[in-house]
CSV table of C-alpha atoms in Angstrom, one decimal:
chain,number,residue,atom,x,y,z
A,15,MET,CA,-58.5,-22.0,62.4
A,16,ASP,CA,-61.2,-20.6,64.3
A,17,PRO,CA,-64.1,-22.9,64.9
A,18,LYS,CA,-66.8,-21.3,62.4
A,19,LYS,CA,-64.6,-21.1,59.7
A,20,ARG,CA,-63.5,-24.7,60.7
A,21,ARG,CA,-67.3,-25.5,60.4
A,22,VAL,CA,-67.5,-23.8,56.8
A,23,VAL,CA,-64.5,-26.2,55.8
A,24,LEU,CA,-66.4,-29.5,57.4
A,25,ILE,CA,-69.5,-28.7,55.5
A,26,GLY,CA,-67.5,-28.2,52.5
A,27,CYS,CA,-65.6,-31.4,53.1
A,28,TYR,CA,-69.0,-33.6,53.4
A,29,ILE,CA,-70.7,-32.0,50.6
A,30,SER,CA,-67.8,-32.6,48.2
A,31,LEU,CA,-68.5,-36.4,48.3
A,32,SER,CA,-70.5,-35.7,45.3
A,33,GLY,CA,-66.9,-34.9,43.5
A,34,LEU,CA,-65.3,-38.0,45.1
A,35,LEU,CA,-68.4,-40.1,43.1
A,36,TYR,CA,-67.5,-38.4,40.0
A,37,GLY,CA,-63.9,-39.0,40.3
A,38,LEU,CA,-64.3,-42.9,41.3
A,39,ASP,CA,-66.6,-43.2,38.0
A,40,THR,CA,-64.3,-41.3,36.0
A,41,GLY,CA,-61.2,-43.4,37.5
A,42,SER,CA,-62.9,-46.9,37.1
A,43,ILE,CA,-64.6,-46.6,33.9
A,44,GLY,CA,-61.6,-46.9,31.4
A,45,PRO,CA,-60.1,-49.8,33.7
A,46,ILE,CA,-63.4,-51.6,33.9
A,47,THR,CA,-64.0,-51.4,30.1
A,48,SER,CA,-60.3,-53.1,29.8
A,49,MET,CA,-60.7,-55.8,32.0
A,50,THR,CA,-60.8,-59.5,30.8
A,51,GLN,CA,-63.4,-60.2,33.0
A,52,PHE,CA,-65.5,-57.4,31.7
A,53,THR,CA,-65.2,-58.6,28.2
A,54,ALA,CA,-66.2,-62.2,29.5
A,55,SER,CA,-69.3,-61.3,31.1
A,56,ILE,CA,-70.3,-58.6,28.5
A,57,GLY,CA,-68.6,-59.3,25.4
A,58,PRO,CA,-65.8,-57.6,23.4
A,59,LEU,CA,-66.8,-53.7,22.8
A,60,THR,CA,-65.8,-52.1,19.5
A,61,PRO,CA,-64.3,-48.7,20.0
A,62,ILE,CA,-67.9,-47.0,19.3
A,63,HIS,CA,-69.5,-49.5,21.6
A,64,GLN,CA,-66.9,-48.4,24.2
A,65,GLY,CA,-67.1,-44.8,23.6
A,66,LEU,CA,-71.3,-45.1,23.7
A,67,TYR,CA,-71.2,-47.0,26.8
A,68,VAL,CA,-68.8,-44.6,28.5
A,69,SER,CA,-70.0,-41.3,27.3
A,70,SER,CA,-73.5,-42.2,27.9
A,71,PHE,CA,-72.9,-41.1,31.5
A,72,LEU,CA,-72.1,-37.7,30.5
A,73,LEU,CA,-75.0,-36.8,28.0
A,74,SER,CA,-77.6,-37.7,30.6
A,75,ALA,CA,-75.6,-35.8,33.2
A,76,ALA,CA,-75.7,-32.6,30.8
A,77,LEU,CA,-79.5,-32.9,30.5
A,78,SER,CA,-79.6,-33.5,34.5
A,79,SER,CA,-77.4,-30.0,34.9
A,80,LEU,CA,-79.3,-27.7,32.8
A,81,ALA,CA,-82.3,-28.6,35.2
A,82,SER,CA,-80.5,-28.5,38.3
A,83,GLY,CA,-80.4,-24.8,38.1
A,84,HIS,CA,-84.4,-24.5,38.4
A,85,VAL,CA,-84.3,-27.3,40.8
A,86,ALA,CA,-81.7,-25.5,43.1
A,87,ASP,CA,-83.4,-22.5,43.2
A,88,LYS,CA,-87.0,-24.2,43.7
A,89,ILE,CA,-86.1,-27.0,46.5
A,90,SER,CA,-82.9,-25.0,47.9
A,91,ARG,CA,-79.3,-26.1,47.0
A,92,LYS,CA,-79.1,-28.8,49.7
A,93,TYR,CA,-82.0,-30.3,48.6
A,94,GLY,CA,-80.9,-30.2,45.1
A,95,ILE,CA,-77.5,-32.3,46.2
A,96,LEU,CA,-79.6,-34.9,48.3
A,97,THR,CA,-81.6,-35.6,45.2
A,98,GLY,CA,-78.7,-36.4,42.7
A,99,ALA,CA,-77.1,-38.2,45.5
A,100,PHE,CA,-80.0,-40.8,45.5
A,101,LEU,CA,-80.3,-40.9,41.8
A,102,THR,CA,-76.4,-41.6,41.6
A,103,LEU,CA,-77.0,-44.4,44.4
A,104,ALA,CA,-79.9,-45.8,42.4
A,105,GLY,CA,-77.7,-45.9,39.2
A,106,THR,CA,-74.4,-47.4,40.8
A,107,VAL,CA,-76.5,-50.3,42.2
A,108,PHE,CA,-78.0,-50.9,39.1
A,109,SER,CA,-74.7,-51.0,37.3
A,110,ALA,CA,-73.4,-53.4,39.7
A,111,ALA,CA,-76.1,-55.5,39.0
A,112,SER,CA,-76.6,-55.4,35.5
A,113,PRO,CA,-76.3,-58.8,32.9
A,114,ASN,CA,-75.6,-57.0,30.0
A,115,LEU,CA,-74.5,-54.1,27.9
A,116,ALA,CA,-78.1,-52.4,27.3
A,117,ALA,CA,-78.5,-52.9,31.2
A,118,LEU,CA,-75.4,-51.2,31.7
A,119,ILE,CA,-76.0,-48.3,29.3
A,120,CYS,CA,-79.7,-47.7,31.3
A,121,ALA,CA,-77.9,-47.9,34.5
A,122,ARG,CA,-75.0,-45.3,33.4
A,123,LEU,CA,-77.7,-42.8,31.9
A,124,LEU,CA,-79.2,-43.0,35.4
A,125,THR,CA,-75.9,-42.1,37.2
A,126,GLY,CA,-75.0,-39.6,35.0
A,127,VAL,CA,-78.8,-37.9,35.7
A,128,GLY,CA,-77.7,-38.0,39.7
A,129,ALA,CA,-74.1,-36.9,39.4
A,130,GLY,CA,-75.2,-33.9,36.8
A,131,GLN,CA,-77.5,-32.7,39.4
A,132,ALA,CA,-75.2,-33.0,42.4
A,133,ILE,CA,-72.0,-31.7,40.9
A,134,SER,CA,-73.6,-28.6,39.4
A,135,VAL,CA,-75.5,-27.6,42.4
A,136,THR,CA,-72.3,-28.3,44.9
A,137,THR,CA,-70.2,-25.9,43.5
A,138,VAL,CA,-73.3,-23.3,43.6
A,139,TYR,CA,-73.8,-24.2,47.0
A,140,LEU,CA,-69.8,-24.1,48.4
A,141,VAL,CA,-69.4,-20.4,46.5
A,142,GLU,CA,-72.5,-19.2,48.5
A,143,ILE,CA,-71.6,-20.3,52.0
A,144,ALA,CA,-67.8,-19.5,51.7
A,145,ARG,CA,-66.1,-16.4,53.1
A,146,PRO,CA,-64.5,-14.6,50.5
A,147,GLU,CA,-60.8,-15.2,51.8
A,148,VAL,CA,-61.7,-18.9,51.4
A,149,ARG,CA,-64.3,-19.0,48.8
A,150,GLY,CA,-61.6,-20.2,46.1
A,151,THR,CA,-60.3,-23.1,48.6
A,152,LEU,CA,-63.7,-24.2,49.7
A,153,ALA,CA,-65.0,-24.5,46.1
A,154,CYS,CA,-61.8,-25.9,45.2
A,155,LEU,CA,-62.3,-28.9,47.8
A,156,ILE,CA,-64.8,-30.6,45.2
A,157,GLN,CA,-62.0,-30.7,42.4
A,158,SER,CA,-59.7,-32.4,45.2
A,159,TYR,CA,-62.3,-34.8,45.6
A,160,ILE,CA,-62.6,-35.5,42.1
A,161,VAL,CA,-58.8,-36.3,41.4
A,162,SER,CA,-58.7,-37.9,44.9
A,163,GLY,CA,-61.6,-40.3,43.3
A,164,VAL,CA,-60.0,-40.4,40.2
A,165,ALA,CA,-56.9,-42.1,41.5
A,166,LEU,CA,-59.0,-44.3,43.8
A,167,GLY,CA,-61.0,-45.5,41.1
A,168,TYR,CA,-57.7,-46.4,39.1
A,169,PHE,CA,-56.5,-48.2,42.1
A,170,ILE,CA,-59.6,-50.2,43.3
A,171,SER,CA,-60.0,-51.3,39.6
A,172,TYR,CA,-56.2,-52.3,39.6
A,173,GLY,CA,-56.9,-54.1,43.1
A,174,THR,CA,-60.1,-56.1,41.6
A,175,ARG,CA,-58.8,-57.2,38.4
A,176,GLY,CA,-57.4,-59.9,40.5
A,177,ILE,CA,-60.7,-61.3,41.5
A,178,ALA,CA,-62.1,-64.4,39.6
A,179,GLY,CA,-65.6,-63.6,37.8
A,180,SER,CA,-67.8,-60.9,37.2
A,181,LEU,CA,-67.1,-59.3,40.9
A,182,ALA,CA,-63.8,-58.0,39.4
A,183,TRP,CA,-65.8,-55.2,37.5
A,184,ARG,CA,-68.8,-55.0,39.5
A,185,ALA,CA,-67.0,-54.1,42.6
A,186,PRO,CA,-66.0,-50.7,41.8
A,187,PHE,CA,-69.7,-49.8,41.3
A,188,ILE,CA,-70.4,-51.4,44.6
A,189,ILE,CA,-67.9,-49.0,46.4
A,190,GLN,CA,-69.2,-46.4,44.6
A,191,ALA,CA,-73.0,-47.0,45.9
A,192,VAL,CA,-71.7,-46.9,49.2
A,193,VAL,CA,-70.1,-43.4,48.9
A,194,ALA,CA,-73.3,-42.3,47.3
A,195,ALA,CA,-75.1,-43.6,50.5
A,196,CYS,CA,-73.0,-41.8,52.5
A,197,LEU,CA,-73.6,-38.8,50.9
A,198,CYS,CA,-77.5,-39.2,51.3
A,199,ALA,CA,-77.4,-40.1,54.8
A,200,GLY,CA,-76.2,-36.3,56.0
A,201,ALA,CA,-77.1,-34.1,52.9
A,202,GLY,CA,-80.4,-33.2,54.2
A,203,PHE,CA,-78.8,-32.1,57.5
A,204,MET,CA,-76.3,-29.4,56.2
A,205,PRO,CA,-77.1,-25.6,56.6
A,206,PHE,CA,-79.3,-24.1,53.8
A,207,SER,CA,-77.7,-21.3,51.5
A,208,PRO,CA,-78.2,-17.9,53.2
A,209,ARG,CA,-78.3,-16.3,49.7
A,210,TRP,CA,-81.2,-18.8,49.0
A,211,LEU,CA,-82.8,-18.4,52.1
A,212,VAL,CA,-82.8,-14.5,51.7
A,213,ARG,CA,-84.2,-14.7,48.1
A,214,SER,CA,-86.8,-17.1,49.5
A,215,GLY,CA,-87.9,-14.4,52.1
A,216,ARG,CA,-86.4,-16.2,55.1
A,217,SER,CA,-84.1,-13.8,56.4
A,218,GLU,CA,-84.2,-14.5,59.9
A,219,GLU,CA,-83.2,-18.3,58.9
A,220,ALA,CA,-80.2,-17.0,56.9
A,221,LYS,CA,-79.4,-14.7,59.9
A,222,ARG,CA,-79.2,-18.0,61.7
A,223,VAL,CA,-77.4,-19.5,59.3
A,224,LEU,CA,-74.4,-16.8,59.0
A,225,LEU,CA,-74.2,-16.8,62.9
A,226,ARG,CA,-73.3,-20.4,62.9
A,227,LEU,CA,-70.9,-19.5,60.0
A,228,ARG,CA,-69.4,-16.1,60.5
A,229,GLU,CA,-68.4,-13.7,63.5
A,230,PRO,CA,-71.8,-11.9,64.9
A,231,LEU,CA,-70.2,-8.4,63.2
A,232,GLU,CA,-69.3,-10.1,59.7
A,233,ALA,CA,-72.3,-12.1,59.6
A,234,GLU,CA,-74.4,-8.7,60.2
A,235,GLN,CA,-72.1,-7.1,57.3
A,236,GLU,CA,-72.7,-9.8,54.7
A,237,LEU,CA,-76.5,-9.9,56.0
A,238,VAL,CA,-76.6,-6.3,54.8
A,239,GLU,CA,-75.0,-7.0,51.7
A,240,ILE,CA,-77.0,-10.1,50.7
A,241,ARG,CA,-80.2,-8.2,51.2
A,242,GLU,CA,-79.0,-5.3,49.2
A,243,GLY,CA,-78.3,-7.5,46.1
A,244,ILE,CA,-81.2,-9.4,46.2
A,245,ASP,CA,-83.5,-6.2,46.9
A,246,ALA,CA,-81.9,-4.7,43.8
A,247,GLU,CA,-82.4,-7.8,42.1
A,248,ARG,CA,-86.2,-7.7,42.9
A,249,GLN,CA,-86.8,-4.6,41.3
A,250,ARG,CA,-86.3,-6.5,38.0
A,251,PRO,CA,-88.6,-9.3,37.1
A,252,ASP,CA,-87.8,-12.7,38.1
A,253,ALA,CA,-84.7,-14.1,36.8
A,254,GLY,CA,-85.8,-16.2,33.5
A,255,TRP,CA,-83.7,-18.3,31.0
A,256,SER,CA,-83.7,-15.5,28.5
A,257,GLU,CA,-82.1,-13.0,31.0
A,258,MET,CA,-78.8,-14.6,31.0
A,259,PHE,CA,-78.5,-13.8,27.2
A,260,ALA,CA,-79.5,-10.0,27.5
A,261,ARG,CA,-77.0,-7.7,26.7
A,262,ARG,CA,-76.4,-6.8,30.5
A,263,TYR,CA,-75.4,-10.4,31.2
A,264,VAL,CA,-74.7,-12.3,27.8
A,265,GLY,CA,-70.9,-11.3,28.1
A,266,ARG,CA,-70.6,-13.2,31.4
A,267,THR,CA,-72.8,-16.3,30.5
A,268,ALA,CA,-70.3,-16.5,27.1
A,269,LEU,CA,-67.0,-16.2,28.9
A,270,GLY,CA,-68.5,-18.8,31.8
A,271,CYS,CA,-69.5,-21.3,29.0
A,272,PHE,CA,-66.3,-20.6,27.0
A,273,LEU,CA,-64.3,-21.7,30.1
A,274,MET,CA,-66.3,-24.8,31.1
A,275,ALA,CA,-66.1,-25.9,27.4
A,276,PHE,CA,-62.2,-25.6,27.1
A,277,GLN,CA,-61.7,-27.0,30.2
A,278,GLN,CA,-62.5,-30.2,28.4
A,279,LEU,CA,-60.9,-29.3,25.3
A,280,THR,CA,-57.9,-29.4,27.2
A,281,GLY,CA,-58.0,-33.3,26.5
A,282,ILE,CA,-58.2,-34.0,30.4
A,283,ASP,CA,-60.7,-36.4,30.3
A,284,ALA,CA,-59.7,-38.2,27.0
A,285,ILE,CA,-56.5,-39.0,29.2
A,286,LEU,CA,-58.5,-40.0,32.0
A,287,TYR,CA,-61.3,-42.2,30.7
A,288,TYR,CA,-59.2,-43.9,28.3
A,289,ALA,CA,-55.9,-43.9,30.1
A,290,PRO,CA,-55.2,-47.6,29.7
A,291,ILE,CA,-55.1,-47.2,26.0
A,292,VAL,CA,-53.0,-43.9,25.9
A,293,PHE,CA,-50.4,-45.7,27.9
A,294,GLN,CA,-50.7,-49.3,25.7
A,295,GLN,CA,-50.0,-46.8,22.8
A,296,ALA,CA,-46.8,-45.0,24.6
A,297,GLY,CA,-45.4,-48.4,25.1
A,298,PHE,CA,-46.9,-50.0,28.6
A,299,THR,CA,-48.5,-52.9,26.7
A,300,ALA,CA,-49.2,-55.3,29.3
A,301,GLU,CA,-52.8,-54.7,31.0
A,302,ARG,CA,-51.1,-54.5,34.5
A,303,ALA,CA,-48.4,-52.1,33.6
A,304,SER,CA,-51.3,-49.9,32.0
A,305,PHE,CA,-53.2,-49.9,35.0
A,306,LEU,CA,-50.4,-49.0,37.0
A,307,ALA,CA,-49.4,-46.2,34.7
A,308,SER,CA,-52.9,-44.9,35.2
A,309,GLY,CA,-52.9,-44.7,38.9
A,310,VAL,CA,-49.5,-43.0,39.2
A,311,SER,CA,-51.3,-39.9,36.9
A,312,GLY,CA,-54.0,-40.0,39.4
A,313,ILE,CA,-51.5,-40.0,42.4
A,314,ILE,CA,-49.7,-36.7,40.7
A,315,MET,CA,-53.3,-34.8,40.0
A,316,VAL,CA,-53.8,-35.3,43.8
A,317,LEU,CA,-50.9,-34.3,44.9
A,318,CYS,CA,-50.7,-31.2,42.6
A,319,THR,CA,-54.2,-29.9,43.5
A,320,VAL,CA,-52.9,-29.7,46.9
A,321,PRO,CA,-51.1,-26.2,46.4
A,322,ALA,CA,-54.2,-25.0,44.4
A,323,GLN,CA,-56.2,-26.0,47.7
A,324,ILE,CA,-54.2,-24.1,49.8
A,325,TRP,CA,-53.0,-20.9,47.7
A,326,VAL,CA,-55.9,-20.4,45.1
A,327,ASP,CA,-57.6,-17.5,47.1
A,328,LYS,CA,-53.9,-15.8,47.2
A,329,TRP,CA,-53.1,-16.2,43.5
A,330,SER,CA,-54.3,-14.1,40.3
A,331,ARG,CA,-57.4,-16.2,38.6
A,332,ARG,CA,-56.6,-15.2,35.4
A,333,LYS,CA,-52.8,-16.1,35.8
A,334,THR,CA,-53.1,-19.3,37.2
A,335,LEU,CA,-55.8,-20.1,34.0
A,336,GLY,CA,-53.2,-18.7,31.8
A,337,ILE,CA,-49.9,-20.2,32.9
A,338,GLY,CA,-51.4,-23.5,33.6
A,339,GLY,CA,-53.5,-23.7,30.5
A,340,MET,CA,-49.7,-22.6,28.4
A,341,ALA,CA,-48.1,-25.6,30.0
A,342,CYS,CA,-50.9,-27.9,29.1
A,343,ALA,CA,-50.6,-27.0,25.6
A,344,GLY,CA,-46.9,-27.3,25.1
A,345,CYS,CA,-47.2,-30.8,26.2
A,346,PHE,CA,-49.7,-32.1,23.9
A,347,ILE,CA,-48.0,-30.2,21.0
A,348,VAL,CA,-45.0,-31.6,21.8
A,349,ILE,CA,-46.6,-35.3,22.3
A,350,GLY,CA,-48.2,-34.5,18.7
A,351,SER,CA,-45.2,-34.0,17.2
A,352,LEU,CA,-43.7,-37.1,18.4
A,353,TYR,CA,-46.8,-39.2,17.2
A,354,ALA,CA,-46.4,-37.4,14.1
A,355,LYS,CA,-42.9,-38.1,13.2
A,356,TYR,CA,-42.7,-41.8,15.1
A,357,GLY,CA,-46.2,-42.8,15.3
A,358,SER,CA,-48.0,-45.0,12.7
A,359,VAL,CA,-51.3,-47.0,12.4
A,360,GLN,CA,-50.8,-50.6,12.6
A,361,ASP,CA,-53.6,-53.5,13.3
A,362,GLY,CA,-56.4,-51.1,14.2
A,363,GLY,CA,-53.9,-49.3,16.9
A,364,VAL,CA,-51.6,-46.4,17.2
A,365,VAL,CA,-47.8,-47.5,17.6
A,366,LEU,CA,-45.1,-45.2,18.8
A,367,SER,CA,-41.7,-46.8,17.2
A,368,SER,CA,-39.1,-44.9,19.2
A,369,LYS,CA,-38.3,-45.9,22.9
A,370,PRO,CA,-37.1,-42.5,24.1
A,371,ALA,CA,-40.1,-41.0,22.1
A,372,GLN,CA,-42.5,-43.5,24.3
A,373,TRP,CA,-40.8,-42.5,27.3
A,374,THR,CA,-41.1,-38.5,26.3
A,375,VAL,CA,-44.8,-39.2,25.9
A,376,ILE,CA,-45.3,-40.7,29.0
A,377,VAL,CA,-43.5,-38.2,30.9
A,378,LEU,CA,-45.2,-35.3,29.3
A,379,ILE,CA,-48.7,-36.8,30.0
A,380,TYR,CA,-47.8,-36.6,33.8
A,381,VAL,CA,-46.4,-33.1,33.2
A,382,PHE,CA,-49.8,-32.4,31.5
A,383,SER,CA,-51.9,-34.0,34.3
A,384,ALA,CA,-49.9,-31.9,37.2
A,385,ASN,CA,-50.3,-28.7,35.4
A,386,PHE,CA,-54.1,-29.1,34.7
A,387,SER,CA,-54.5,-30.1,38.2
A,388,TRP,CA,-53.3,-26.8,39.7
A,389,SER,CA,-54.7,-24.8,37.3
A,390,TRP,CA,-57.8,-25.6,35.1
A,391,ALA,CA,-59.0,-28.2,37.3
A,392,VAL,CA,-59.7,-25.8,40.1
A,393,VAL,CA,-59.9,-22.1,38.9
A,394,GLY,CA,-61.9,-22.8,35.9
A,395,LYS,CA,-65.2,-23.6,37.5
A,396,ILE,CA,-64.6,-21.2,40.3
A,397,TYR,CA,-64.3,-18.2,37.9
A,398,ALA,CA,-67.2,-19.3,35.9
A,399,CYS,CA,-69.6,-19.5,38.9
A,400,GLU,CA,-68.4,-16.3,40.9
A,401,ILE,CA,-68.9,-13.8,38.0
A,402,ILE,CA,-72.8,-14.6,37.7
A,403,PRO,CA,-75.2,-12.8,39.9
A,404,THR,CA,-77.0,-14.1,42.7
A,405,ARG,CA,-80.4,-13.9,41.0
A,406,LEU,CA,-79.0,-15.9,37.7
A,407,ARG,CA,-76.0,-18.0,39.1
A,408,ALA,CA,-77.9,-21.0,39.7
A,409,LYS,CA,-79.4,-21.1,36.1
A,410,VAL,CA,-76.0,-19.8,34.3
A,411,CYS,CA,-74.1,-22.4,36.1
A,412,ALA,CA,-76.4,-25.1,35.2
A,413,VAL,CA,-75.7,-23.7,31.5
A,414,GLU,CA,-72.1,-23.6,31.9
A,415,GLN,CA,-72.2,-27.4,33.1
A,416,LEU,CA,-74.3,-28.4,30.5
A,417,THR,CA,-71.9,-27.0,28.2
A,418,ASN,CA,-69.1,-28.7,30.0
A,419,TRP,CA,-70.5,-32.2,29.9
A,420,LEU,CA,-71.8,-31.7,26.3
A,421,VAL,CA,-68.4,-31.2,25.2
A,422,ASN,CA,-66.9,-33.8,27.5
A,423,PHE,CA,-69.5,-36.2,26.1
A,424,THR,CA,-68.5,-35.4,22.4
A,425,ILE,CA,-64.6,-36.1,23.5
A,426,ALA,CA,-65.5,-39.5,25.6
A,427,LEU,CA,-67.8,-40.7,22.7
A,428,THR,CA,-65.1,-40.1,19.7
A,429,ALA,CA,-61.6,-40.4,21.8
A,430,PRO,CA,-61.6,-44.4,21.4
A,431,LEU,CA,-61.8,-44.1,17.6
A,432,PHE,CA,-59.9,-41.2,17.2
A,433,LEU,CA,-56.8,-42.1,19.4
A,434,ARG,CA,-56.7,-45.8,17.3
A,435,SER,CA,-57.0,-44.2,13.9
A,436,SER,CA,-54.8,-41.0,14.2
A,437,PRO,CA,-51.4,-40.7,15.9
A,438,SER,CA,-50.9,-37.0,16.4
A,439,GLY,CA,-54.3,-35.7,15.6
A,440,PRO,CA,-56.1,-35.9,19.2
A,441,TYR,CA,-52.7,-34.4,20.9
A,442,PHE,CA,-52.8,-31.2,18.4
A,443,LEU,CA,-56.5,-30.6,18.5
A,444,PHE,CA,-56.2,-30.6,22.5
A,445,GLY,CA,-53.0,-29.0,22.5
A,446,PHE,CA,-54.1,-25.8,20.3
A,447,SER,CA,-57.4,-25.3,21.8
A,448,THR,CA,-55.8,-25.0,25.4
A,449,LEU,CA,-53.3,-22.4,24.0
A,450,LEU,CA,-56.2,-20.4,22.6
A,451,ALA,CA,-58.3,-20.7,25.6
A,452,ALA,CA,-55.2,-19.7,27.8
A,453,THR,CA,-54.5,-16.6,25.6
A,454,VAL,CA,-58.1,-15.8,26.3
A,455,CYS,CA,-57.7,-15.9,30.2
A,456,PHE,CA,-54.9,-13.3,30.5
A,457,PHE,CA,-57.4,-10.6,29.3
A,458,MET,CA,-60.3,-11.4,31.9
A,459,PRO,CA,-61.0,-9.2,34.7
A,460,GLU,CA,-59.5,-10.4,38.1
A,461,THR,CA,-61.7,-11.6,40.6
A,462,ALA,CA,-59.3,-13.0,43.2
A,463,MET,CA,-59.7,-11.7,47.0
A,464,LYS,CA,-63.1,-9.8,46.3
A,465,SER,CA,-66.9,-10.7,47.7
A,466,LEU,CA,-69.4,-11.9,45.1
A,467,GLU,CA,-71.0,-8.4,45.7
A,468,GLN,CA,-67.8,-6.6,44.7
A,469,ILE,CA,-67.6,-8.9,41.5
A,470,GLU,CA,-70.9,-8.0,40.5
A,471,GLY,CA,-69.9,-4.2,41.3
A,472,LEU,CA,-67.1,-4.8,38.9
A,473,PHE,CA,-68.8,-6.1,36.1
A,474,GLU,CA,-71.6,-3.5,36.7
A,475,LYS,CA,-69.3,-0.5,36.5
A,476,GLY,CA,-67.9,-1.7,33.6
A,477,GLN,CA,-71.3,-1.8,31.4
A,478,ASN,CA,-72.4,1.5,33.1
A,479,LEU,CA,-69.3,3.1,31.9
A,480,ARG,CA,-69.7,1.7,28.5
A,481,SER,CA,-73.4,2.7,28.5
A,482,SER,CA,-72.4,6.4,29.5
A,483,VAL,CA,-69.6,6.6,26.7
A,484,GLU,CA,-72.3,5.3,23.9
A,485,LEU,CA,-74.8,7.9,25.2
A,486,GLU,CA,-72.6,10.9,25.2
A,487,VAL,CA,-71.3,10.1,21.4
A,488,GLY,CA,-75.3,10.2,20.9
A,489,ASN,CA,-75.4,6.6,19.7
A,490,PRO,CA,-78.1,3.9,20.9
A,491,PRO,CA,-76.6,1.6,23.0
A,492,GLN,CA,-75.2,-1.5,21.1
A,493,MET,CA,-73.1,-4.7,21.4
A,494,SER,CA,-69.3,-3.4,22.0
A,495,THR,CA,-66.6,-3.6,19.7
A,496,ALA,CA,-63.4,-4.8,20.4
A,497,GLU,CA,-61.8,-1.1,21.0
A,498,ASP,CA,-64.9,-0.6,23.1
A,499,MET,CA,-64.1,-3.5,25.5
A,500,VAL,CA,-60.7,-2.4,26.1
A,501,SER,CA,-61.3,1.0,26.9
A,502,VAL,CA,-64.3,0.5,29.7
A,503,VAL,CA,-62.6,-2.3,31.9
A,504,PRO,CA,-60.2,-2.2,34.5
A,505,LYS,CA,-56.6,-2.5,33.2
A,506,GLY,CA,-55.8,-5.9,32.0
A,507,GLY,CA,-59.8,-7.2,31.7
A,508,ILE,CA,-61.8,-8.3,28.9
A,509,ALA,CA,-65.6,-6.4,29.1
A,510,VAL,CA,-68.2,-9.1,29.7
């Protein structure tokens, strides 16, 4: 790897600590609320209280992610990440010191504000500093950090559960605070996004940044492309929130929000947040065994993210999402069928009576985690971000992330009650939702191995061709029908 490419990768590795923070929280919060020491300190939680505490993080993250686009446009991508890191640091410190459930919820809300800001802006930043041939690899670094954080969160909680007293559940928050402090310490020293610099009228500084990250000829060529794209944007009024829903962009906005919503409707966070409950229902009734089983799912996710990290830019985006989604859907539909036949509700919880069915469910949960990790976990966010033009990217990505957080919040809030009251319902819901999303993905335009400007040209070409066809037949421009969409897009694509 040449030194300049290595520099880009190292920047991505450091900034992706925001993903590690999110993963640590995701992996540890379920085990924390299942610890006997937590119950002794805070009191027993009903399924509703548990869902409220876990999901409060996601509610504030959703609101924060909506504002993140404006923040990233105003103060820059890197300072947007730094702001999120400081808020996350404050929230995790307050969580570690909280004396009761009310304080924990307030601290978790603050942590969510920071995480929503940092995660949303990190994705945009990584996409904008990467070369086309490594953009997918660099952008999926954050997912690698998330799944690594999930696995670490499980095992940190497993390790601290043996500590006497409240330190058992406070220690994971302390570790998260240390990671947040590390991100705060260096985020301000990272380079600005060259595209943000050009949009801000700082072209010479953008050139210096590109020369640090690219070979001279490549830097000059990319700077010309960025300037041309920005100049074309400046011929139009400044990007407003309403523009993303204008006829020219509404399809792309809708597609991005669709992908981000259905990433959560795969059911992944129901598994990650409430893994101890899921594995207890499947037969691991002891706390220790359910914690270990949860940790194994985290390890599987880490291992299966590695191939995506290496080959994501060589794989078709739409086939990766389609095939991976089909595999995830199949796992949950089979699990739902097993619970429908062998499951029952007893003493306020779900019991699976057949031993072979229990082991089948456990294996399929691991298979689901593996397939999600190499497909939807990585490619969904990359695709949703790269199809948006530079002038709107921060704002639209913020709306996409808002959609993701809100769906995630709904699932996290309702999952404890849903898992304990309906043996098969959650799995059928997630399975058939994923089947629908995977089917749609096979018809999306392909963006792999294209620069951001080439992707913009791909969508603009479809838009212009559609308008020309409408004018030729004497009709005023209008929203496309299904037939129009097929006729104006490159083979295999959907007009968006």
